[in-house]
Amino acid sequence: MFDGKKVIALGERDGIPGPVLAECLQAAGTEVVYQTTACFV
Amino acid sequence: MDLDNQATIKQLVDAHGAENLVVVLGMSGEGVRIAAETLTTGDPSWAGPLAGVSLGLPVYHILEERVRTRLPAEIYAEKVQLMEMVLDVAQIEDALAGLRKTQAKRS
Amino acid sequence: MIPVLRAAVNTLVHVPDLVRYGSKPFREGSRPGSFLADLKARLRTFEDAAAYPPHQAFIGNLRPESLADIPSPWYGHPLPGASHQGPFGEILGQGPFYSMLEKADQFGLVSLDAGWTPPANGASAAAKGLMSAGARRGTEKEIRRRIGSGEALALEHEGALIGCIRRDHEEDESLAARVLLENLAAKASGAHALRLLLEKARLPAEEVDYILSCSEEAIGDRYNRGGGNLAKAIGEMAGCPNAAGTDIKAFCAAPVYALVHAAALVQAGVVRNAVVVGGGSLAKLGMKSHRHIEKRMPVLEDVLGGVAFWVGPDDGESPRLNLEMAGRHPSGRPSTPQGMMEALVCEPLARAGRKLREIDKYAVELHNPEVTLPAGAGDVPLTNYRTLAALAVIRGEIGREEIPAFIRDHGMPGFAPTQGHIPAGVPYLGHALAAMRAGTMKSAMVVAKGSLFLGRMTQQADGASIVVES
């Protein structure tokens, strides 16, 4: 699924925030090219 | 989905190629469907740079079984796992599965 | 000196003709298309906004819990016989508010047409006291000239041009007309909340020593954007001659920080009577309006919110603000929902040797879900209550099957307008005070969060909490 792919991580403050998505994915050996966190309110 | 984000993602696709990119989401509820639809078939609100643009990016959610099982267990348990009880995982999986089915039919 | 919460006030100002100056509608409206016409067609009347059940809960005419019994959509079920006056609040119309904007302005920025008399819309005495005497009105010709030259923005009432607001510098973007409109709107709506607090609580204006503004606007010029002290300007407008003050800036968590600071100042004996006040956020009007239009709903983000709280020394009756249980989120902690709730809720409880179920009510970010759900932004309070309940499960305090009951008993439906800092748990304080005085509640914890990452200085979120108990 992630082999050789670059990842875009789109998080949410009240869900899973962007930096946490990136941390998990990078720890799994994936390259994260962009991460952001949405605040819908 | 945020219009500035749409523009950034469009630039990333131009730079890296859609075939080399994967999207992982961390949002809840209807936001998952809106983001996934925007990044596959185009902005459903027709307001942003991705209106009418079918990027066809593969979109996953971190709480989907196929994603979470690939992540280091310790970090996942510490920072993500509790959200399995908070967000509706079945609804998220259904929304993304439905979208993938539509995508497969089109291609 | 034990600090207590003496009084709480929540106000709304219905400003349909200012929705177009919200950040999102202003951008959408400057693009070619039918957006502004579509927006106009979906705006509510004052009567509809006043009878809207969440607004009735906001000013205290309805318990928030009762919203769960009103069928959806709430906008389709106005409260019969609804009043725009409530036990701890008021819903003000746009007419009197324009007059307050004129009064709030000391620099000749706002010009109202001399031929227009602002309707009072049954405003309270507190509101009427803040309306301008109209000594400095302009002519329609002059107003049109200013708008035509690009130096001023049009002010409309029920579709007719009634005035304008001009910039105060050609190049300073901090003094642009739209920025000054935002700032004056926060000042006037904040002064309204404060004045209503003084009247409802019978607190003589002279006895207010200190004002903490938790409004969101960054008052200043280009050399000190966000320089601040809207607090003092609000205090002056509300007629508090002995009050100094300052602003507390912490995104949407500011009202809770301000309550903690106010309680600490009173406890330390620095001041006797402190007031926390928050004016409305004009930038957030119509933030989700494109989705509401798409779903053929009324544009629900048509009100400015206001809050005011009186923190004073123990009077033997009012509930205590328990500073020993003030919660904070240090920068070394994860900015995840779990990390936030552990720091803001579980740790203060642990310090007091209490369990999650031992607080009667949690007032989290109380955004009205009817505004957020159609925009794909989720049910914010419900997500927060689920996080709390999940924490109670992993700490072994409740069973998984008890999650819905925990949320029902310790939570409530969201009823606050999506005004950023206004929904920060604090609109529940008026209800909590009433319940504690009636002896039906012992404790409530207010939990607010702020999205610091929006300002691009850190990836972190933040939060603050405080316990009110009888």
Tab-separated table of N, CA, C and O in Angstrom, chain A residues 12-15 17 19-20 35 37-41, chain C residues 288 335-337 365 367 377 380 383 449 451 453 459:
chain	number	residue	atom	x	y	z
A	12	GLU	N	-6.974	16.029	11.841
A	12	GLU	CA	-7.957	16.934	12.435
A	12	GLU	C	-7.674	17.040	13.927
A	12	GLU	O	-7.325	16.047	14.559
A	13	ARG	N	-7.880	18.232	14.487
A	13	ARG	CA	-7.557	18.415	15.892
A	13	ARG	C	-8.336	17.461	16.799
A	13	ARG	O	-7.780	16.888	17.720
A	14	ASP	N	-9.649	17.315	16.556
A	14	ASP	CA	-10.451	16.450	17.414
A	14	ASP	C	-10.486	15.002	16.926
A	14	ASP	O	-11.214	14.174	17.472
A	15	GLY	N	-9.732	14.698	15.873
A	15	GLY	CA	-9.573	13.320	15.424
A	15	GLY	C	-8.126	12.938	15.677
A	15	GLY	O	-7.657	12.981	16.804
A	17	PRO	N	-4.483	14.307	14.814
A	17	PRO	CA	-3.817	15.480	14.226
A	17	PRO	C	-2.724	15.107	13.223
A	17	PRO	O	-2.155	14.006	13.305
A	19	PRO	N	0.508	15.969	12.788
A	19	PRO	CA	1.829	15.533	13.258
A	19	PRO	C	1.825	14.083	13.780
A	19	PRO	O	2.828	13.385	13.646
A	20	VAL	N	0.701	13.638	14.355
A	20	VAL	CA	0.627	12.260	14.861
A	20	VAL	C	0.538	11.270	13.696
A	20	VAL	O	1.207	10.228	13.685
A	35	GLN	N	1.966	17.312	5.703
A	35	GLN	CA	1.001	17.005	6.763
A	35	GLN	C	0.355	18.292	7.233
A	35	GLN	O	0.987	19.346	7.286
A	37	THR	N	-3.169	19.879	9.827
A	37	THR	CA	-4.246	19.591	10.773
A	37	THR	C	-5.386	20.563	10.524
A	37	THR	O	-5.154	21.768	10.440
A	38	ALA	N	-6.602	20.028	10.400
A	38	ALA	CA	-7.758	20.896	10.208
A	38	ALA	C	-8.391	21.205	11.553
A	38	ALA	O	-8.382	20.380	12.455
A	39	CYS	N	-8.890	22.439	11.687
A	39	CYS	CA	-9.744	22.787	12.814
A	39	CYS	C	-11.019	23.278	12.154
A	39	CYS	O	-11.004	24.314	11.510
A	40	PHE	N	-12.084	22.503	12.262
A	40	PHE	CA	-13.302	22.838	11.513
A	40	PHE	C	-14.159	23.896	12.199
A	40	PHE	O	-15.197	24.267	11.699
A	41	VAL	N	-13.732	24.314	13.389
A	41	VAL	CA	-14.515	25.354	14.072
A	41	VAL	C	-13.609	26.533	14.403
A	41	VAL	O	-13.928	27.419	15.060
C	288	LYS	N	-19.514	28.687	7.504
C	288	LYS	CA	-19.961	27.474	6.809
C	288	LYS	C	-21.180	27.760	5.927
C	288	LYS	O	-21.938	26.860	5.585
C	335	SER	N	-0.482	16.770	21.537
C	335	SER	CA	-1.685	17.552	21.221
C	335	SER	C	-2.754	16.667	20.589
C	335	SER	O	-3.401	17.059	19.621
C	336	THR	N	-2.917	15.469	21.126
C	336	THR	CA	-3.973	14.570	20.641
C	336	THR	C	-5.192	14.774	21.531
C	336	THR	O	-5.058	15.269	22.652
C	337	PRO	N	-6.383	14.366	21.060
C	337	PRO	CA	-7.560	14.481	21.931
C	337	PRO	C	-7.322	13.790	23.277
C	337	PRO	O	-7.683	14.332	24.326
C	365	GLU	N	-16.256	22.186	24.428
C	365	GLU	CA	-16.564	23.158	23.377
C	365	GLU	C	-17.979	22.900	22.889
C	365	GLU	O	-18.263	21.854	22.298
C	367	HIS	N	-20.100	23.850	20.554
C	367	HIS	CA	-20.563	24.257	19.225
C	367	HIS	C	-21.887	23.578	18.872
C	367	HIS	O	-22.034	22.367	19.038
C	377	ALA	N	-18.098	18.992	9.537
C	377	ALA	CA	-17.184	19.317	10.629
C	377	ALA	C	-17.508	18.545	11.905
C	377	ALA	O	-16.955	18.826	12.955
C	380	VAL	N	-18.934	18.505	17.451
C	380	VAL	CA	-17.740	18.775	18.270
C	380	VAL	C	-17.922	18.370	19.736
C	380	VAL	O	-17.091	17.651	20.281
C	383	THR	N	-17.986	14.500	20.082
C	383	THR	CA	-16.658	13.893	19.926
C	383	THR	C	-15.841	14.069	21.201
C	383	THR	O	-15.156	13.152	21.645
C	449	LYS	N	-10.498	24.248	24.358
C	449	LYS	CA	-9.318	23.925	23.546
C	449	LYS	C	-9.045	25.052	22.571
C	449	LYS	O	-9.969	25.746	22.147
C	451	SER	N	-6.740	25.976	18.879
C	451	SER	CA	-5.958	25.409	17.776
C	451	SER	C	-4.780	26.314	17.446
C	451	SER	O	-4.781	27.032	16.443
C	453	PHE	N	-2.016	25.824	16.155
C	453	PHE	CA	-1.352	25.572	14.867
C	453	PHE	C	-1.886	26.455	13.749
C	453	PHE	O	-1.220	26.667	12.741
C	459	GLN	N	3.033	23.502	16.008
C	459	GLN	CA	2.078	22.490	15.527
C	459	GLN	C	1.114	22.100	16.651
C	459	GLN	O	0.228	21.289	16.454
